[in-house]
Amino acid sequence: VHYSGICGSQIGEITGVKGKDKYLPHLLGHEGSGVVLETGPKVSRVKKGDNVVMHWRPGNGIQSSPPKYLWKNKELNAGFVTTFNQHAVVSENRLTSISKDIDLEIASLFGCAVTTGLGIVNNDAKLKIGESIVVFGAGGIGLSVIQGSVLSGAYPIIAIDLYDNKLKMAKSFGATHVINSKTEEVEQKLKKILKSNKPDIVVDNTGVIEVINQAYNLTSENGRTVLVGVPRKGETASIYTLPLHFQKKILGSEGGSSKPDIDIPNYLRLYKNKILNLEGLITSRYSLDNINSAIKDMREGSVAGRVVVSMF
């Protein structure tokens, strides 16, 4: 493993938002890049020496049993892919080979942030040219949603966050308007931007119950609310369901419904031809020894963009 991103999902796992982790001690990380050192029997889609994107969404190939590691004389549980380690045993269907001319640091973003963000726009929200979109949470995935919205011809593209540094990045990635929900009244500001209309699409990356409720209520009567963030276990959103019997839709996104074998090569082609901008998405870099500092900074909201951990 050369690089690993840190996704909000990992922060959620660490803080136990989905409930008690029955796999402790548990090795984490689901977004990264690396080089194949060896392959097992019948592996055919990757070979020794390949540069690869490591992703949590399953692609084609063998899904092996999760590996068992030893750590401090204890069995250390791991999933089909882990990236918070210098060397990893990974299922073939969690790897996608890439060309050698792709920077492995940039390649790590395709394990989740980029494919999820663009997939939310393309597969889940099915955004059409000229539709309006509101994005709650301008982190790594939120910024990718914003850039995907630009590529899809949305207008306006409105980013909402608690932190000005994240909103500044959102503008640089294509948001036409930004709202600081800590200092501004969101609904009033949206009415002004949208001329009293409601947005066609609202995406929530936060998983905060109050924001989920607000996102659904803000969405137009024939619009789509897409939930990316996950609330803490036991917390319940409350929505008025009648509009769902007509044209309004609410759905949860699982990794932007991405298909790694198809989407990663397509998105890499956009990046190589300077249609997709990723150079500024990585804003914080840490060594593996300092991964706890990276997690702390992410929790506190001081980090804008994507955090990447270098393994060597």
Short mmCIF file of C-alpha atoms in Angstrom, two decimals:
data_model
loop_
_atom_site.label_atom_id
_atom_site.label_comp_id
_atom_site.label_asym_id
_atom_site.label_seq_id
_atom_site.Cartn_x
_atom_site.Cartn_y
_atom_site.Cartn_z
CA VAL A 1 0.00 0.00 0.00
CA HIS A 2 1.42 3.40 -0.94
CA TYR A 3 -1.37 5.83 -0.02
CA SER A 4 -4.64 5.68 1.87
CA GLY A 5 -7.40 8.24 2.04
CA ILE A 6 -9.43 8.66 5.21
CA CYS A 7 -13.16 8.70 4.55
CA GLY A 8 -15.89 9.93 6.87
CA SER A 9 -17.09 6.32 6.96
CA GLN A 10 -13.90 5.36 8.82
CA ILE A 11 -14.48 8.14 11.33
CA GLY A 12 -17.99 6.74 11.76
CA GLU A 13 -16.61 3.24 12.35
CA ILE A 14 -14.09 4.52 14.89
CA THR A 15 -16.74 6.46 16.81
CA GLY A 16 -19.26 3.62 16.58
CA VAL A 17 -22.08 5.48 14.81
CA LYS A 18 -23.55 2.20 13.55
CA GLY A 19 -23.30 0.52 16.94
CA LYS A 20 -20.73 -1.62 18.73
CA ASP A 21 -18.00 -3.05 16.50
CA LYS A 22 -18.13 -6.83 16.96
CA TYR A 23 -14.89 -7.28 15.01
CA LEU A 24 -12.51 -5.53 17.40
CA PRO A 25 -9.56 -5.42 17.12
CA HIS A 26 -10.39 -4.30 13.59
CA LEU A 27 -8.11 -3.08 10.78
CA LEU A 28 -9.69 -0.28 8.74
CA GLY A 29 -9.25 1.74 5.54
CA HIS A 30 -11.16 1.31 2.27
CA GLU A 31 -9.66 3.84 -0.13
CA GLY A 32 -6.09 3.63 -1.35
CA SER A 33 -3.50 2.82 -3.97
CA GLY A 34 -0.60 0.44 -4.18
CA VAL A 35 1.44 -2.08 -6.15
CA VAL A 36 0.68 -5.79 -6.45
CA LEU A 37 3.49 -7.89 -4.95
CA GLU A 38 2.03 -11.38 -5.40
CA THR A 39 -1.21 -12.98 -6.59
CA GLY A 40 -3.01 -16.12 -5.49
CA PRO A 41 -4.40 -19.01 -7.56
CA LYS A 42 -6.82 -18.15 -10.39
CA VAL A 43 -6.31 -14.38 -10.05
CA SER A 44 -6.41 -13.06 -13.62
CA ARG A 45 -7.46 -9.40 -13.54
CA VAL A 46 -4.34 -8.07 -11.79
CA LYS A 47 -0.76 -9.30 -11.87
CA LYS A 48 2.51 -8.83 -10.04
CA GLY A 49 3.87 -5.31 -10.58
CA ASP A 50 0.51 -3.69 -11.43
CA ASN A 51 -0.31 -0.30 -10.00
CA VAL A 52 -3.81 -0.49 -8.57
CA VAL A 53 -6.62 1.51 -7.01
CA MET A 54 -7.90 -0.14 -3.82
CA HIS A 55 -11.66 0.30 -3.40
CA TRP A 56 -14.41 -0.95 -1.11
CA ARG A 57 -17.07 -1.32 -3.81
CA PRO A 58 -16.78 -4.80 -5.36
CA GLY A 59 -15.77 -5.06 -8.98
CA ASN A 60 -15.07 -8.10 -11.14
CA GLY A 61 -12.81 -10.89 -9.99
CA ILE A 62 -12.49 -13.24 -7.03
CA GLN A 63 -13.84 -12.30 -3.62
CA SER A 64 -11.67 -14.22 -1.18
CA SER A 65 -12.27 -14.83 2.50
CA PRO A 66 -11.16 -11.82 4.58
CA PRO A 67 -7.55 -12.25 5.76
CA LYS A 68 -6.57 -12.77 9.40
CA TYR A 69 -3.63 -10.80 10.74
CA LEU A 70 -1.84 -11.01 14.08
CA TRP A 71 -1.37 -7.87 16.17
CA LYS A 72 0.04 -7.92 19.71
CA ASN A 73 -0.57 -11.68 19.76
CA LYS A 74 -4.26 -11.13 18.98
CA GLU A 75 -6.17 -12.00 15.84
CA LEU A 76 -6.76 -8.76 13.93
CA ASN A 77 -9.91 -8.78 11.82
CA ALA A 78 -9.97 -7.23 8.37
CA GLY A 79 -12.39 -6.92 5.48
CA PHE A 80 -11.97 -7.64 1.78
CA VAL A 81 -9.78 -4.53 1.53
CA THR A 82 -7.82 -2.56 4.12
CA THR A 83 -5.58 0.44 3.55
CA PHE A 84 -4.41 1.55 7.00
CA ASN A 85 -1.44 -0.81 6.63
CA GLN A 86 1.80 -0.89 4.65
CA HIS A 87 1.10 -4.37 3.26
CA ALA A 88 -2.35 -5.86 2.75
CA VAL A 89 -4.01 -9.05 1.56
CA VAL A 90 -6.87 -7.88 -0.65
CA SER A 91 -9.60 -9.60 -2.65
CA GLU A 92 -9.10 -9.39 -6.41
CA ASN A 93 -12.51 -7.72 -6.82
CA ARG A 94 -11.37 -4.78 -4.68
CA LEU A 95 -8.52 -3.85 -7.03
CA THR A 96 -8.52 -2.04 -10.37
CA SER A 97 -5.30 -1.86 -12.40
CA ILE A 98 -4.24 1.56 -13.63
CA SER A 99 -1.50 2.85 -15.93
CA LYS A 100 1.93 3.64 -14.50
CA ASP A 101 1.69 7.31 -15.46
CA ILE A 102 -1.02 8.00 -12.85
CA ASP A 103 0.35 9.45 -9.61
CA LEU A 104 -0.43 6.89 -6.90
CA GLU A 105 -1.32 9.64 -4.43
CA ILE A 106 -3.99 10.93 -6.81
CA ALA A 107 -5.02 7.35 -7.63
CA SER A 108 -5.98 6.73 -3.99
CA LEU A 109 -8.88 9.21 -4.37
CA PHE A 110 -10.57 6.87 -6.86
CA GLY A 111 -11.02 4.27 -4.13
CA CYS A 112 -13.98 6.18 -2.70
CA ALA A 113 -14.07 10.00 -2.75
CA VAL A 114 -14.14 10.58 -6.51
CA THR A 115 -16.13 7.51 -7.56
CA THR A 116 -18.69 8.04 -4.81
CA GLY A 117 -19.10 11.76 -5.46
CA LEU A 118 -19.44 11.46 -9.22
CA GLY A 119 -21.63 8.38 -8.84
CA ILE A 120 -24.02 10.23 -6.55
CA VAL A 121 -24.58 12.76 -9.31
CA ASN A 122 -24.63 10.35 -12.23
CA ASN A 123 -26.21 7.18 -10.82
CA ASP A 124 -28.21 8.13 -7.73
CA ALA A 125 -29.49 11.67 -8.29
CA LYS A 126 -29.50 11.26 -12.09
CA LEU A 127 -28.92 14.98 -12.41
CA LYS A 128 -30.06 16.58 -15.67
CA ILE A 129 -28.65 19.63 -17.43
CA GLY A 130 -29.95 22.82 -15.86
CA GLU A 131 -31.20 21.27 -12.62
CA SER A 132 -30.35 22.88 -9.29
CA ILE A 133 -28.45 21.05 -6.56
CA VAL A 134 -27.71 21.71 -2.89
CA VAL A 135 -24.84 19.87 -1.19
CA PHE A 136 -24.68 19.68 2.61
CA GLY A 137 -21.10 18.94 3.65
CA ALA A 138 -18.16 20.05 1.49
CA GLY A 139 -15.59 17.41 2.39
CA GLY A 140 -13.86 15.06 -0.04
CA ILE A 141 -17.08 13.46 -1.27
CA GLY A 142 -19.02 16.73 -1.24
CA LEU A 143 -16.36 18.41 -3.39
CA SER A 144 -16.55 15.52 -5.84
CA VAL A 145 -20.36 15.87 -5.94
CA ILE A 146 -19.89 19.55 -6.72
CA GLN A 147 -17.42 18.85 -9.52
CA GLY A 148 -19.70 16.13 -10.91
CA SER A 149 -22.55 18.64 -10.88
CA VAL A 150 -20.43 21.05 -12.92
CA LEU A 151 -19.66 18.32 -15.47
CA SER A 152 -23.38 17.47 -15.65
CA GLY A 153 -24.45 21.06 -16.32
CA ALA A 154 -26.24 21.85 -13.05
CA TYR A 155 -27.16 25.41 -12.02
CA PRO A 156 -27.07 26.69 -9.41
CA ILE A 157 -24.70 24.50 -7.41
CA ILE A 158 -24.99 25.45 -3.75
CA ALA A 159 -22.60 24.21 -1.07
CA ILE A 160 -23.51 24.37 2.62
CA ASP A 161 -21.05 23.78 5.45
CA LEU A 162 -20.09 24.99 8.92
CA TYR A 163 -16.55 25.97 7.95
CA ASP A 164 -15.46 28.83 5.70
CA ASN A 165 -12.28 27.00 4.61
CA LYS A 166 -14.41 24.18 3.18
CA LEU A 167 -16.77 26.63 1.48
CA LYS A 168 -13.81 28.39 -0.10
CA MET A 169 -12.71 25.05 -1.56
CA ALA A 170 -16.26 24.37 -2.73
CA LYS A 171 -16.15 27.60 -4.76
CA SER A 172 -12.85 26.57 -6.32
CA PHE A 173 -14.37 23.23 -7.37
CA GLY A 174 -17.38 24.81 -9.02
CA ALA A 175 -20.00 25.79 -6.43
CA THR A 176 -21.83 28.84 -7.74
CA HIS A 177 -23.06 29.80 -4.25
CA VAL A 178 -22.02 28.91 -0.69
CA ILE A 179 -23.82 29.14 2.65
CA ASN A 180 -22.27 28.94 6.11
CA SER A 181 -25.01 27.24 8.15
CA LYS A 182 -23.37 28.35 11.39
CA THR A 183 -23.68 32.06 10.62
CA GLU A 184 -26.41 32.28 7.93
CA GLU A 185 -30.08 31.32 7.79
CA VAL A 186 -30.07 28.49 5.25
CA GLU A 187 -33.69 28.55 4.07
CA GLN A 188 -33.80 32.32 3.64
CA LYS A 189 -30.55 32.33 1.72
CA LEU A 190 -31.75 29.49 -0.53
CA LYS A 191 -34.99 31.31 -1.27
CA LYS A 192 -32.98 34.30 -2.38
CA ILE A 193 -30.65 32.26 -4.59
CA LEU A 194 -33.41 30.12 -6.10
CA LYS A 195 -35.94 32.95 -6.35
CA SER A 196 -38.33 31.16 -3.95
CA ASN A 197 -38.13 27.87 -5.87
CA LYS A 198 -36.98 24.68 -4.19
CA PRO A 199 -33.87 22.77 -5.38
CA ASP A 200 -34.24 19.77 -7.67
CA ILE A 201 -31.64 17.75 -5.80
CA VAL A 202 -30.39 17.93 -2.21
CA VAL A 203 -27.46 15.78 -1.11
CA ASP A 204 -26.64 15.27 2.57
CA ASN A 205 -23.12 14.12 3.43
CA THR A 206 -23.35 14.86 7.15
CA GLY A 207 -25.58 12.12 8.58
CA VAL A 208 -26.89 14.65 11.11
CA ILE A 209 -30.58 13.99 11.78
CA GLU A 210 -31.56 17.67 11.76
CA VAL A 211 -29.78 18.15 8.42
CA ILE A 212 -31.43 15.06 6.92
CA ASN A 213 -34.86 16.38 7.88
CA GLN A 214 -33.99 19.80 6.54
CA ALA A 215 -32.61 18.39 3.29
CA TYR A 216 -35.82 16.46 2.63
CA ASN A 217 -38.04 19.45 3.45
CA LEU A 218 -35.98 21.70 1.19
CA THR A 219 -36.26 19.38 -1.82
CA SER A 220 -38.84 20.28 -4.46
CA GLU A 221 -42.06 18.26 -4.76
CA ASN A 222 -40.68 16.34 -7.75
CA GLY A 223 -37.05 16.39 -6.66
CA ARG A 224 -34.59 13.90 -5.16
CA THR A 225 -33.04 13.84 -1.70
CA VAL A 226 -29.87 11.72 -1.61
CA LEU A 227 -28.53 10.62 1.77
CA VAL A 228 -24.82 9.82 1.93
CA GLY A 229 -23.96 10.35 5.58
CA VAL A 230 -25.24 7.85 8.14
CA PRO A 231 -26.80 8.89 11.47
CA ARG A 232 -25.80 7.33 14.76
CA LYS A 233 -27.50 4.03 15.51
CA GLY A 234 -30.83 4.66 17.21
CA GLU A 235 -31.30 8.16 15.81
CA THR A 236 -34.39 8.49 13.64
CA ALA A 237 -35.25 10.99 10.93
CA SER A 238 -38.85 12.19 10.68
CA ILE A 239 -40.35 13.05 7.30
CA TYR A 240 -43.80 13.72 5.86
CA THR A 241 -44.26 10.89 3.37
CA LEU A 242 -47.18 12.06 1.22
CA PRO A 243 -44.95 13.65 -1.47
CA LEU A 244 -43.27 10.24 -1.93
CA HIS A 245 -46.56 8.90 -3.32
CA PHE A 246 -46.23 11.36 -6.18
CA GLN A 247 -42.88 12.39 -7.69
CA LYS A 248 -40.63 13.24 -4.75
CA LYS A 249 -37.90 10.69 -3.99
CA ILE A 250 -35.57 10.03 -1.07
CA LEU A 251 -32.79 7.48 -1.35
CA GLY A 252 -29.64 6.35 0.38
CA SER A 253 -26.43 6.19 -1.60
CA GLU A 254 -24.08 3.24 -1.32
CA GLY A 255 -20.84 4.50 -2.77
CA GLY A 256 -22.63 6.36 -5.55
CA SER A 257 -23.73 2.96 -6.93
CA SER A 258 -20.34 2.94 -8.65
CA LYS A 259 -18.98 0.05 -10.72
CA PRO A 260 -15.21 0.27 -10.19
CA ASP A 261 -14.14 -1.68 -13.30
CA ILE A 262 -16.13 0.71 -15.51
CA ASP A 263 -16.13 3.97 -13.58
CA ILE A 264 -12.50 4.21 -12.46
CA PRO A 265 -11.06 3.94 -16.02
CA ASN A 266 -13.68 6.43 -17.27
CA TYR A 267 -12.96 8.96 -14.53
CA LEU A 268 -9.19 8.50 -14.92
CA ARG A 269 -9.58 9.37 -18.60
CA LEU A 270 -11.31 12.61 -17.60
CA TYR A 271 -8.50 13.35 -15.15
CA LYS A 272 -5.72 12.63 -17.66
CA ASN A 273 -7.38 14.94 -20.19
CA LYS A 274 -7.73 17.75 -17.61
CA ILE A 275 -11.54 17.61 -17.57
CA LEU A 276 -11.62 16.42 -13.97
CA ASN A 277 -9.59 18.53 -11.52
CA LEU A 278 -8.12 16.62 -8.60
CA GLU A 279 -4.87 18.45 -7.96
CA GLY A 280 -6.32 20.58 -5.17
CA LEU A 281 -8.53 17.92 -3.58
CA ILE A 282 -5.76 16.59 -1.32
CA THR A 283 -5.10 19.29 1.25
CA SER A 284 -3.58 17.39 4.18
CA ARG A 285 -0.87 14.73 4.15
CA TYR A 286 0.19 12.59 7.08
CA SER A 287 2.55 9.70 7.68
CA LEU A 288 1.17 6.39 8.94
CA ASP A 289 2.75 7.13 12.33
CA ASN A 290 0.59 10.27 12.54
CA ILE A 291 -2.71 8.73 11.42
CA ASN A 292 -4.32 9.46 14.81
CA SER A 293 -3.56 13.16 14.30
CA ALA A 294 -5.22 12.96 10.88
CA ILE A 295 -8.33 11.39 12.41
CA LYS A 296 -8.39 14.02 15.18
CA ASP A 297 -8.11 16.88 12.67
CA MET A 298 -10.93 15.42 10.57
CA ARG A 299 -13.18 15.08 13.60
CA GLU A 300 -12.57 18.69 14.57
CA GLY A 301 -13.38 19.95 11.07
CA SER A 302 -10.08 21.77 10.66
CA VAL A 303 -9.26 19.85 7.47
CA ALA A 304 -10.71 20.91 4.13
CA GLY A 305 -10.55 18.56 1.16
CA ARG A 306 -9.22 15.01 1.41
CA VAL A 307 -6.75 13.67 3.94
CA VAL A 308 -4.18 11.23 2.56
CA VAL A 309 -1.83 9.03 4.58
CA SER A 310 1.52 8.07 3.07
CA MET A 311 2.66 4.58 4.03
CA PHE A 312 6.36 4.93 3.30
#
